Amino acid sequence: YGALLFNTTGIRNTATGNYALRSNTTANDNTATGNFALYTNTTGTTNTATGAYALRFNTTGNSGTAVGYRALTANTTAIGNTGVGHEALKSATTGSGGNTGIGDRALSLTTTSYGNTAVGQSTMGMANSGSENTAVGANALRFSTGGGNTSVGYMSSPAVTTASDTTALGKSSLYRLTTGAGNTAIGKEALNYLTTGAGNIGIGLEAGRSIVTGSNNTVIGYLAGTASLSSTVLIGAGSTERLKITSTGLYVNGSSTALVGGALSIDGL
């Protein structure tokens, strides 16, 4: 009932469901399936809406794809968004183009951000701003408002707020990070307790797991570090420390004496 009710010259449109594409006038090549799908669309073209209230408020936005109940329901003029899943990208409105949200409530609160990719249940689900992020895995980057972050793995970087340019690969990697920028964690629970420290690299299972506020560290292997560790390189064989480099020197095999001069000379130490 009421499908394509006000269409005038629009062609190649398909509307199935109560009031689907009701307001369409001259737009072409839209497909709306479900009650109130693309309800207010007037001149927006090449949109696909499947599910009740999908792309409900779209007016002139083009090339949107919404599959699921209330997917992209608030989109008005934004171009090229894809929302697949219950309430995926439901709050995206105007400037938020080029986003992809796949999963229940993926990117559901983002409004004007752009260029985000979120795959998984509630992935970036509470992120209302921040652009050019990639999150794959349930609850990954759930609260992020920063930009340029990459998070892959269940609950990876779920607490990030304003941190930018971080990379987390592995379950619960960067799990507690909030504002620290430029961190890289590769491995399950790598840099797990880090909160505000910046510029850290953790590679391996639980690498750097005890660092909290420290910055500019590199930890390779199953080594914990300490809460405020900074400007240090740790390399281990499993959980055994083999190499440590700090501002005071180079330490080998857990020695407390710096190895300098003699047969080994290292510039800058």
PDB file of C-alpha atoms in Angstrom:
ATOM      1  CA  TYR A   1       0.000   0.000   0.000  1.00  0.00           C
ATOM      2  CA  GLY A   2       1.333   3.474  -0.885  1.00  0.00           C
ATOM      3  CA  ALA A   3       4.454   2.180  -2.625  1.00  0.00           C
ATOM      4  CA  LEU A   4       5.845   4.701  -5.173  1.00  0.00           C
ATOM      5  CA  LEU A   5       2.758   6.798  -4.451  1.00  0.00           C
ATOM      6  CA  PHE A   6       4.196  10.123  -5.638  1.00  0.00           C
ATOM      7  CA  ASN A   7       6.437   8.888  -8.411  1.00  0.00           C
ATOM      8  CA  THR A   8       6.280  11.136 -11.486  1.00  0.00           C
ATOM      9  CA  THR A   9       9.043  10.454 -14.011  1.00  0.00           C
ATOM     10  CA  GLY A  10      11.295   8.089 -12.076  1.00  0.00           C
ATOM     11  CA  ILE A  11      12.002   4.853 -13.929  1.00  0.00           C
ATOM     12  CA  ARG A  12      13.356   1.372 -13.197  1.00  0.00           C
ATOM     13  CA  ASN A  13      12.367   1.576  -9.526  1.00  0.00           C
ATOM     14  CA  THR A  14      11.103  -1.428  -7.563  1.00  0.00           C
ATOM     15  CA  ALA A  15       9.078  -0.999  -4.394  1.00  0.00           C
ATOM     16  CA  THR A  16       7.611  -3.811  -2.306  1.00  0.00           C
ATOM     17  CA  GLY A  17       6.007  -3.103   1.059  1.00  0.00           C
ATOM     18  CA  ASN A  18       3.781  -0.495   2.670  1.00  0.00           C
ATOM     19  CA  TYR A  19       4.932   3.016   1.697  1.00  0.00           C
ATOM     20  CA  ALA A  20       8.173   1.768   0.187  1.00  0.00           C
ATOM     21  CA  LEU A  21       9.635   4.572  -1.969  1.00  0.00           C
ATOM     22  CA  ARG A  22       6.450   6.542  -1.218  1.00  0.00           C
ATOM     23  CA  SER A  23       7.961  10.000  -1.827  1.00  0.00           C
ATOM     24  CA  ASN A  24      10.002   9.133  -4.892  1.00  0.00           C
ATOM     25  CA  THR A  25       9.428  11.612  -7.715  1.00  0.00           C
ATOM     26  CA  THR A  26      12.101  11.603 -10.421  1.00  0.00           C
ATOM     27  CA  ALA A  27      14.755   9.259  -9.046  1.00  0.00           C
ATOM     28  CA  ASN A  28      15.711   6.142 -10.986  1.00  0.00           C
ATOM     29  CA  ASP A  29      17.083   2.667 -10.335  1.00  0.00           C
ATOM     30  CA  ASN A  30      16.132   2.283  -6.672  1.00  0.00           C
ATOM     31  CA  THR A  31      15.001  -0.939  -5.013  1.00  0.00           C
ATOM     32  CA  ALA A  32      13.014  -0.858  -1.779  1.00  0.00           C
ATOM     33  CA  THR A  33      11.714  -3.988  -0.062  1.00  0.00           C
ATOM     34  CA  GLY A  34      10.008  -3.643   3.298  1.00  0.00           C
ATOM     35  CA  ASN A  35       7.627  -1.324   5.107  1.00  0.00           C
ATOM     36  CA  PHE A  36       8.750   2.325   4.848  1.00  0.00           C
ATOM     37  CA  ALA A  37      11.966   1.358   3.073  1.00  0.00           C
ATOM     38  CA  LEU A  38      13.316   4.479   1.269  1.00  0.00           C
ATOM     39  CA  TYR A  39      10.094   6.188   2.391  1.00  0.00           C
ATOM     40  CA  THR A  40      11.237   9.815   1.959  1.00  0.00           C
ATOM     41  CA  ASN A  41      13.518   9.294  -1.009  1.00  0.00           C
ATOM     42  CA  THR A  42      12.816  11.916  -3.649  1.00  0.00           C
ATOM     43  CA  THR A  43      15.687  12.168  -6.125  1.00  0.00           C
ATOM     44  CA  GLY A  44      18.330   9.830  -4.681  1.00  0.00           C
ATOM     45  CA  THR A  45      19.335   7.163  -7.207  1.00  0.00           C
ATOM     46  CA  THR A  46      20.745   3.617  -7.301  1.00  0.00           C
ATOM     47  CA  ASN A  47      19.875   2.868  -3.674  1.00  0.00           C
ATOM     48  CA  THR A  48      18.965  -0.575  -2.387  1.00  0.00           C
ATOM     49  CA  ALA A  49      16.977  -0.930   0.829  1.00  0.00           C
ATOM     50  CA  THR A  50      15.827  -4.294   2.147  1.00  0.00           C
ATOM     51  CA  GLY A  51      14.121  -4.414   5.518  1.00  0.00           C
ATOM     52  CA  ALA A  52      11.573  -2.372   7.411  1.00  0.00           C
ATOM     53  CA  TYR A  53      12.656   1.289   7.731  1.00  0.00           C
ATOM     54  CA  ALA A  54      15.875   0.654   5.820  1.00  0.00           C
ATOM     55  CA  LEU A  55      17.093   3.982   4.379  1.00  0.00           C
ATOM     56  CA  ARG A  56      13.815   5.377   5.730  1.00  0.00           C
ATOM     57  CA  PHE A  57      14.815   9.066   5.693  1.00  0.00           C
ATOM     58  CA  ASN A  58      16.985   9.082   2.607  1.00  0.00           C
ATOM     59  CA  THR A  59      16.148  12.014   0.325  1.00  0.00           C
ATOM     60  CA  THR A  60      18.896  12.713  -2.205  1.00  0.00           C
ATOM     61  CA  GLY A  61      21.620  10.298  -1.107  1.00  0.00           C
ATOM     62  CA  ASN A  62      22.854   7.962  -3.818  1.00  0.00           C
ATOM     63  CA  SER A  63      24.311   4.463  -4.068  1.00  0.00           C
ATOM     64  CA  GLY A  64      23.382   3.419  -0.542  1.00  0.00           C
ATOM     65  CA  THR A  65      22.869  -0.239   0.347  1.00  0.00           C
ATOM     66  CA  ALA A  66      20.869  -1.097   3.455  1.00  0.00           C
ATOM     67  CA  VAL A  67      19.923  -4.644   4.416  1.00  0.00           C
ATOM     68  CA  GLY A  68      18.241  -5.221   7.748  1.00  0.00           C
ATOM     69  CA  TYR A  69      15.737  -3.626  10.097  1.00  0.00           C
ATOM     70  CA  ARG A  70      16.485   0.135  10.391  1.00  0.00           C
ATOM     71  CA  ALA A  71      19.758  -0.227   8.515  1.00  0.00           C
ATOM     72  CA  LEU A  72      20.881   3.252   7.413  1.00  0.00           C
ATOM     73  CA  THR A  73      17.480   4.527   8.505  1.00  0.00           C
ATOM     74  CA  ALA A  74      18.686   8.100   9.245  1.00  0.00           C
ATOM     75  CA  ASN A  75      20.717   8.520   6.080  1.00  0.00           C
ATOM     76  CA  THR A  76      19.540  11.603   4.199  1.00  0.00           C
ATOM     77  CA  THR A  77      22.096  12.864   1.663  1.00  0.00           C
ATOM     78  CA  ALA A  78      25.229  10.772   2.306  1.00  0.00           C
ATOM     79  CA  ILE A  79      26.589   8.806  -0.622  1.00  0.00           C
ATOM     80  CA  GLY A  80      27.920   5.282  -0.898  1.00  0.00           C
ATOM     81  CA  ASN A  81      27.201   3.840   2.542  1.00  0.00           C
ATOM     82  CA  THR A  82      26.625   0.122   3.036  1.00  0.00           C
ATOM     83  CA  GLY A  83      24.824  -1.153   6.123  1.00  0.00           C
ATOM     84  CA  VAL A  84      24.068  -4.851   6.459  1.00  0.00           C
ATOM     85  CA  GLY A  85      22.526  -6.062   9.691  1.00  0.00           C
ATOM     86  CA  HIS A  86      20.041  -4.979  12.334  1.00  0.00           C
ATOM     87  CA  GLU A  87      20.477  -1.193  12.838  1.00  0.00           C
ATOM     88  CA  ALA A  88      23.787  -1.155  10.995  1.00  0.00           C
ATOM     89  CA  LEU A  89      24.764   2.477  10.354  1.00  0.00           C
ATOM     90  CA  LYS A  90      21.320   3.481  11.604  1.00  0.00           C
ATOM     91  CA  SER A  91      22.422   6.998  12.691  1.00  0.00           C
ATOM     92  CA  ALA A  92      24.535   7.975   9.678  1.00  0.00           C
ATOM     93  CA  THR A  93      23.084  11.163   8.247  1.00  0.00           C
ATOM     94  CA  THR A  94      24.758  13.569   5.824  1.00  0.00           C
ATOM     95  CA  GLY A  95      28.523  13.737   5.481  1.00  0.00           C
ATOM     96  CA  SER A  96      29.112  10.146   6.466  1.00  0.00           C
ATOM     97  CA  GLY A  97      29.900   8.684   3.053  1.00  0.00           C
ATOM     98  CA  GLY A  98      31.844   5.612   2.116  1.00  0.00           C
ATOM     99  CA  ASN A  99      31.186   3.678   5.321  1.00  0.00           C
ATOM    100  CA  THR A 100      30.629  -0.074   5.451  1.00  0.00           C
ATOM    101  CA  GLY A 101      28.965  -1.633   8.487  1.00  0.00           C
ATOM    102  CA  ILE A 102      28.266  -5.356   8.453  1.00  0.00           C
ATOM    103  CA  GLY A 103      26.819  -6.982  11.548  1.00  0.00           C
ATOM    104  CA  ASP A 104      24.224  -6.365  14.245  1.00  0.00           C
ATOM    105  CA  ARG A 105      24.516  -2.650  15.201  1.00  0.00           C
ATOM    106  CA  ALA A 106      27.819  -2.209  13.407  1.00  0.00           C
ATOM    107  CA  LEU A 107      28.611   1.527  13.228  1.00  0.00           C
ATOM    108  CA  SER A 108      25.100   2.103  14.568  1.00  0.00           C
ATOM    109  CA  LEU A 109      25.828   5.487  16.220  1.00  0.00           C
ATOM    110  CA  THR A 110      28.177   7.063  13.699  1.00  0.00           C
ATOM    111  CA  THR A 111      26.694  10.273  12.326  1.00  0.00           C
ATOM    112  CA  THR A 112      28.931  12.299  10.009  1.00  0.00           C
ATOM    113  CA  SER A 113      32.126  10.222   9.844  1.00  0.00           C
ATOM    114  CA  TYR A 114      33.418   8.731   6.602  1.00  0.00           C
ATOM    115  CA  GLY A 115      35.534   5.907   5.249  1.00  0.00           C
ATOM    116  CA  ASN A 116      35.001   3.447   8.110  1.00  0.00           C
ATOM    117  CA  THR A 117      34.766  -0.328   7.706  1.00  0.00           C
ATOM    118  CA  ALA A 118      33.255  -2.322  10.560  1.00  0.00           C
ATOM    119  CA  VAL A 119      32.531  -6.047  10.389  1.00  0.00           C
ATOM    120  CA  GLY A 120      31.091  -7.913  13.369  1.00  0.00           C
ATOM    121  CA  GLN A 121      28.488  -7.590  16.112  1.00  0.00           C
ATOM    122  CA  SER A 122      28.595  -4.096  17.664  1.00  0.00           C
ATOM    123  CA  THR A 123      31.863  -3.408  15.892  1.00  0.00           C
ATOM    124  CA  MET A 124      32.396   0.349  16.244  1.00  0.00           C
ATOM    125  CA  GLY A 125      28.839   0.209  17.545  1.00  0.00           C
ATOM    126  CA  MET A 126      29.161   3.162  19.952  1.00  0.00           C
ATOM    127  CA  ALA A 127      31.536   5.220  17.811  1.00  0.00           C
ATOM    128  CA  ASN A 128      29.706   8.442  16.968  1.00  0.00           C
ATOM    129  CA  SER A 129      32.603  10.094  15.130  1.00  0.00           C
ATOM    130  CA  GLY A 130      36.052   9.285  13.813  1.00  0.00           C
ATOM    131  CA  SER A 131      36.898   8.402  10.224  1.00  0.00           C
ATOM    132  CA  GLU A 132      39.046   6.048   8.171  1.00  0.00           C
ATOM    133  CA  ASN A 133      38.968   3.243  10.740  1.00  0.00           C
ATOM    134  CA  THR A 134      38.887  -0.496  10.039  1.00  0.00           C
ATOM    135  CA  ALA A 135      37.500  -2.900  12.626  1.00  0.00           C
ATOM    136  CA  VAL A 136      36.862  -6.619  12.205  1.00  0.00           C
ATOM    137  CA  GLY A 137      35.556  -8.702  15.103  1.00  0.00           C
ATOM    138  CA  ALA A 138      32.777  -8.403  17.652  1.00  0.00           C
ATOM    139  CA  ASN A 139      33.100  -5.194  19.720  1.00  0.00           C
ATOM    140  CA  ALA A 140      36.327  -4.161  18.015  1.00  0.00           C
ATOM    141  CA  LEU A 141      36.888  -0.381  18.313  1.00  0.00           C
ATOM    142  CA  ARG A 142      33.447  -0.204  19.901  1.00  0.00           C
ATOM    143  CA  PHE A 143      33.830   3.293  21.421  1.00  0.00           C
ATOM    144  CA  SER A 144      36.359   4.797  19.031  1.00  0.00           C
ATOM    145  CA  THR A 145      36.124   8.448  18.033  1.00  0.00           C
ATOM    146  CA  GLY A 146      39.691   8.644  16.745  1.00  0.00           C
ATOM    147  CA  GLY A 147      40.820   8.177  13.158  1.00  0.00           C
ATOM    148  CA  GLY A 148      43.067   5.881  11.188  1.00  0.00           C
ATOM    149  CA  ASN A 149      42.804   2.909  13.548  1.00  0.00           C
ATOM    150  CA  THR A 150      42.928  -0.745  12.471  1.00  0.00           C
ATOM    151  CA  SER A 151      41.596  -3.427  14.791  1.00  0.00           C
ATOM    152  CA  VAL A 152      41.201  -7.099  13.904  1.00  0.00           C
ATOM    153  CA  GLY A 153      40.118  -9.678  16.460  1.00  0.00           C
ATOM    154  CA  TYR A 154      37.405 -10.300  19.033  1.00  0.00           C
ATOM    155  CA  MET A 155      37.378  -7.424  21.563  1.00  0.00           C
ATOM    156  CA  SER A 156      40.461  -5.815  20.050  1.00  0.00           C
ATOM    157  CA  SER A 157      40.766  -2.150  21.038  1.00  0.00           C
ATOM    158  CA  PRO A 158      37.228  -2.096  22.498  1.00  0.00           C
ATOM    159  CA  ALA A 159      37.946   0.809  24.898  1.00  0.00           C
ATOM    160  CA  VAL A 160      39.685   3.166  22.465  1.00  0.00           C
ATOM    161  CA  THR A 161      38.140   6.637  22.578  1.00  0.00           C
ATOM    162  CA  THR A 162      40.268   9.362  20.961  1.00  0.00           C
ATOM    163  CA  ALA A 163      43.396   7.355  20.137  1.00  0.00           C
ATOM    164  CA  SER A 164      44.399   7.520  16.482  1.00  0.00           C
ATOM    165  CA  ASP A 165      46.695   5.600  14.138  1.00  0.00           C
ATOM    166  CA  THR A 166      46.744   2.421  16.213  1.00  0.00           C
ATOM    167  CA  THR A 167      46.936  -1.157  14.945  1.00  0.00           C
ATOM    168  CA  ALA A 168      45.653  -4.132  16.926  1.00  0.00           C
ATOM    169  CA  LEU A 169      45.738  -7.655  15.494  1.00  0.00           C
ATOM    170  CA  GLY A 170      44.626 -10.456  17.797  1.00  0.00           C
ATOM    171  CA  LYS A 171      42.004 -11.228  20.419  1.00  0.00           C
ATOM    172  CA  SER A 172      41.922  -8.556  23.140  1.00  0.00           C
ATOM    173  CA  SER A 173      44.996  -6.795  21.779  1.00  0.00           C
ATOM    174  CA  LEU A 174      45.170  -3.169  22.995  1.00  0.00           C
ATOM    175  CA  TYR A 175      42.232  -4.181  25.173  1.00  0.00           C
ATOM    176  CA  ARG A 176      42.411  -1.261  27.644  1.00  0.00           C
ATOM    177  CA  LEU A 177      43.820   1.435  25.388  1.00  0.00           C
ATOM    178  CA  THR A 178      41.869   4.692  25.516  1.00  0.00           C
ATOM    179  CA  THR A 179      43.843   7.709  24.278  1.00  0.00           C
ATOM    180  CA  GLY A 180      47.386   6.541  23.498  1.00  0.00           C
ATOM    181  CA  ALA A 181      48.174   7.136  19.817  1.00  0.00           C
ATOM    182  CA  GLY A 182      50.376   5.296  17.355  1.00  0.00           C
ATOM    183  CA  ASN A 183      50.522   1.932  19.130  1.00  0.00           C
ATOM    184  CA  THR A 184      50.887  -1.405  17.317  1.00  0.00           C
ATOM    185  CA  ALA A 185      49.941  -4.701  18.959  1.00  0.00           C
ATOM    186  CA  ILE A 186      50.195  -8.003  17.096  1.00  0.00           C
ATOM    187  CA  GLY A 187      49.230 -11.154  18.983  1.00  0.00           C
ATOM    188  CA  LYS A 188      46.598 -12.274  21.451  1.00  0.00           C
ATOM    189  CA  GLU A 189      46.431  -9.802  24.375  1.00  0.00           C
ATOM    190  CA  ALA A 190      49.478  -7.897  23.154  1.00  0.00           C
ATOM    191  CA  LEU A 191      49.837  -4.555  25.009  1.00  0.00           C
ATOM    192  CA  ASN A 192      46.761  -5.673  26.931  1.00  0.00           C
ATOM    193  CA  TYR A 193      47.005  -3.201  29.856  1.00  0.00           C
ATOM    194  CA  LEU A 194      48.215  -0.179  27.937  1.00  0.00           C
ATOM    195  CA  THR A 195      45.919   2.823  28.454  1.00  0.00           C
ATOM    196  CA  THR A 196      47.505   6.170  27.583  1.00  0.00           C
ATOM    197  CA  GLY A 197      51.024   5.263  26.469  1.00  0.00           C
ATOM    198  CA  ALA A 198      51.914   6.116  22.869  1.00  0.00           C
ATOM    199  CA  GLY A 199      54.221   4.819  20.162  1.00  0.00           C
ATOM    200  CA  ASN A 200      54.575   1.288  21.549  1.00  0.00           C
ATOM    201  CA  ILE A 201      55.052  -1.904  19.528  1.00  0.00           C
ATOM    202  CA  GLY A 202      54.184  -5.303  20.957  1.00  0.00           C
ATOM    203  CA  ILE A 203      54.639  -8.437  18.845  1.00  0.00           C
ATOM    204  CA  GLY A 204      53.784 -11.873  20.200  1.00  0.00           C
ATOM    205  CA  LEU A 205      51.458 -13.513  22.705  1.00  0.00           C
ATOM    206  CA  GLU A 206      50.870 -11.021  25.551  1.00  0.00           C
ATOM    207  CA  ALA A 207      53.860  -8.963  24.440  1.00  0.00           C
ATOM    208  CA  GLY A 208      54.230  -5.872  26.637  1.00  0.00           C
ATOM    209  CA  ARG A 209      51.162  -6.894  28.627  1.00  0.00           C
ATOM    210  CA  SER A 210      52.228  -5.016  31.794  1.00  0.00           C
ATOM    211  CA  ILE A 211      52.964  -1.663  30.146  1.00  0.00           C
ATOM    212  CA  VAL A 212      50.273   0.839  31.205  1.00  0.00           C
ATOM    213  CA  THR A 213      51.433   4.418  30.646  1.00  0.00           C
ATOM    214  CA  GLY A 214      54.865   3.885  29.128  1.00  0.00           C
ATOM    215  CA  SER A 215      55.666   5.090  25.613  1.00  0.00           C
ATOM    216  CA  ASN A 216      58.025   4.370  22.725  1.00  0.00           C
ATOM    217  CA  ASN A 217      58.763   0.754  23.608  1.00  0.00           C
ATOM    218  CA  THR A 218      59.301  -2.234  21.346  1.00  0.00           C
ATOM    219  CA  VAL A 219      58.623  -5.660  22.850  1.00  0.00           C
ATOM    220  CA  ILE A 220      59.043  -8.840  20.826  1.00  0.00           C
ATOM    221  CA  GLY A 221      58.187 -12.133  22.506  1.00  0.00           C
ATOM    222  CA  TYR A 222      56.353 -13.271  25.620  1.00  0.00           C
ATOM    223  CA  LEU A 223      57.774 -10.477  27.779  1.00  0.00           C
ATOM    224  CA  ALA A 224      55.648  -8.331  30.082  1.00  0.00           C
ATOM    225  CA  GLY A 225      57.643  -5.150  30.618  1.00  0.00           C
ATOM    226  CA  THR A 226      56.636  -2.843  33.482  1.00  0.00           C
ATOM    227  CA  ALA A 227      53.842  -0.307  33.955  1.00  0.00           C
ATOM    228  CA  SER A 228      55.832   2.830  33.154  1.00  0.00           C
ATOM    229  CA  LEU A 229      58.495   1.298  30.904  1.00  0.00           C
ATOM    230  CA  SER A 230      59.595   3.827  28.266  1.00  0.00           C
ATOM    231  CA  SER A 231      62.019   4.077  25.357  1.00  0.00           C
ATOM    232  CA  THR A 232      63.109   0.460  25.719  1.00  0.00           C
ATOM    233  CA  VAL A 233      63.590  -2.460  23.349  1.00  0.00           C
ATOM    234  CA  LEU A 234      62.958  -5.974  24.704  1.00  0.00           C
ATOM    235  CA  ILE A 235      63.490  -9.101  22.631  1.00  0.00           C
ATOM    236  CA  GLY A 236      62.844 -12.536  24.064  1.00  0.00           C
ATOM    237  CA  ALA A 237      62.989 -16.204  23.227  1.00  0.00           C
ATOM    238  CA  GLY A 238      59.600 -17.150  24.562  1.00  0.00           C
ATOM    239  CA  SER A 239      59.486 -15.704  28.074  1.00  0.00           C
ATOM    240  CA  THR A 240      63.279 -15.464  28.389  1.00  0.00           C
ATOM    241  CA  GLU A 241      64.742 -12.020  27.880  1.00  0.00           C
ATOM    242  CA  ARG A 242      67.604 -12.196  25.383  1.00  0.00           C
ATOM    243  CA  LEU A 243      68.163  -8.567  24.540  1.00  0.00           C
ATOM    244  CA  LYS A 244      67.383  -5.279  26.243  1.00  0.00           C
ATOM    245  CA  ILE A 245      68.301  -1.856  24.917  1.00  0.00           C
ATOM    246  CA  THR A 246      67.776   1.309  26.963  1.00  0.00           C
ATOM    247  CA  SER A 247      69.335   4.772  27.069  1.00  0.00           C
ATOM    248  CA  THR A 248      72.060   3.380  29.342  1.00  0.00           C
ATOM    249  CA  GLY A 249      73.205   0.517  27.177  1.00  0.00           C
ATOM    250  CA  LEU A 250      72.633  -2.935  25.765  1.00  0.00           C
ATOM    251  CA  TYR A 251      71.971  -5.879  28.054  1.00  0.00           C
ATOM    252  CA  VAL A 252      72.190  -9.530  27.015  1.00  0.00           C
ATOM    253  CA  ASN A 253      70.471 -12.593  28.494  1.00  0.00           C
ATOM    254  CA  GLY A 254      69.027 -10.747  31.469  1.00  0.00           C
ATOM    255  CA  SER A 255      72.348  -9.314  32.622  1.00  0.00           C
ATOM    256  CA  SER A 256      72.204  -6.228  34.839  1.00  0.00           C
ATOM    257  CA  THR A 257      75.531  -5.034  33.433  1.00  0.00           C
ATOM    258  CA  ALA A 258      75.497  -3.089  30.199  1.00  0.00           C
ATOM    259  CA  LEU A 259      77.582  -4.546  27.432  1.00  0.00           C
ATOM    260  CA  VAL A 260      79.485  -1.603  25.918  1.00  0.00           C
ATOM    261  CA  GLY A 261      82.914  -1.038  24.352  1.00  0.00           C
ATOM    262  CA  GLY A 262      85.398  -3.882  23.876  1.00  0.00           C
ATOM    263  CA  ALA A 263      84.399  -6.342  21.177  1.00  0.00           C
ATOM    264  CA  LEU A 264      80.968  -4.743  20.789  1.00  0.00           C
ATOM    265  CA  SER A 265      80.469  -1.077  20.058  1.00  0.00           C
ATOM    266  CA  ILE A 266      77.024   0.401  19.466  1.00  0.00           C
ATOM    267  CA  ASP A 267      76.695   3.999  18.311  1.00  0.00           C
ATOM    268  CA  GLY A 268      74.606   6.177  20.548  1.00  0.00           C
ATOM    269  CA  LEU A 269      74.800   3.986  23.686  1.00  0.00           C
TER     270      LEU A 269
END
